[in-house]
């Protein structure tokens, strides 16, 4: 599906969300550094966990609200909430006053707004794009996000730390403009509200119970349970990119000269190094996702998942045991390779693992790998106080290695199950 054939709603969103995504990646990766500096690592980790929990809880209702109130309305409300968050964030970091607690409140409120916006935005794509073209449309939005990951952190390393108040005011203005654009230019795409047999609207409690019931499939399928647990374990590694890895580079990487040519030299400090690491990750993801996915389909899934988890473990241990920017960039390349190896295989494996009549439940439950993983991941920051950075990175690496072991076991179980099905088919 070519861009010129897209629904007008999606064209407006791609432009507006592209700019907004750059702004998001100019501050979001640095929040772990900011909170660690103002609250200390232990409290910062607990606060980040609390902020993630808020997003998880609100996310349970996001899909229901998008169906009940409409996609457009929830997207506008969420954007308005984010604009208000930037007002609070700017006040908390103004030249006249500094209120770290208010900064955290605004950050948590941004997470809440995102949990409202995302289900509505995804649902709108499904509303206006034929099923055969949806993957291509989502891929364009995914590519846009990764371009933002390349640009945003590099700019954020400058503006977030040196011109924070002015930057946050600018974010408020852009987000407010996006809210007005969504309100004025896009149309509502939601179908009529869902009804029960008696003709009444489905109550929100019924919607919530329906979502929670999706997760019951975990306890009935041991192979799928292993897939979820292995995903949660390895998530503790790949979700550290803007958590403990951010804090580590800021504290331990001092100014280093990378290039020198006559009187000109390129010198970077820890914050700039972290920006480069994020940019490298985003650039490699945007450039090699399709090629890596095509390459990995030639190998057994078991080997791909196991090697990916091992690479995550090796990369994060290497990351935590060097202060050389060159080695950090190499570790980031390994880290990104591990990410790209499985990004195109995970959903296809879930679709094969799930019985045809339960695929929706399986896909809903599979998201627990990320929701639970993202909620637990900030505990790594206080771990650096309890165990030190070196042991924290080793522990995270061990979790990735344990994940590799679980992937090996689950694929053996899956293969055995498939052989059993084939045997039963032959007998019948």
Coordinates of C-alpha atoms in Angstrom, one line a residue, residues 29 101 130 159 230 239 246 252 271 289 308 332 383 397:
X29 CA 16.0 8.2 27.6
X101 CA 8.5 15.6 42.8
X130 CA -7.5 -3.4 4.9
X159 CA 18.8 20.5 24.9
X230 CA 11.7 -16.5 29.0
X239 CA 14.9 -2.8 28.5
X246 CA 22.0 5.4 30.8
X252 CA 31.7 6.3 34.4
X271 CA 25.9 12.0 28.3
X289 CA 15.3 -5.1 10.5
X308 CA 19.7 -14.0 20.6
X332 CA 25.6 -1.9 21.5
X383 CA 20.6 -2.8 42.3
X397 CA 23.5 -11.2 31.8

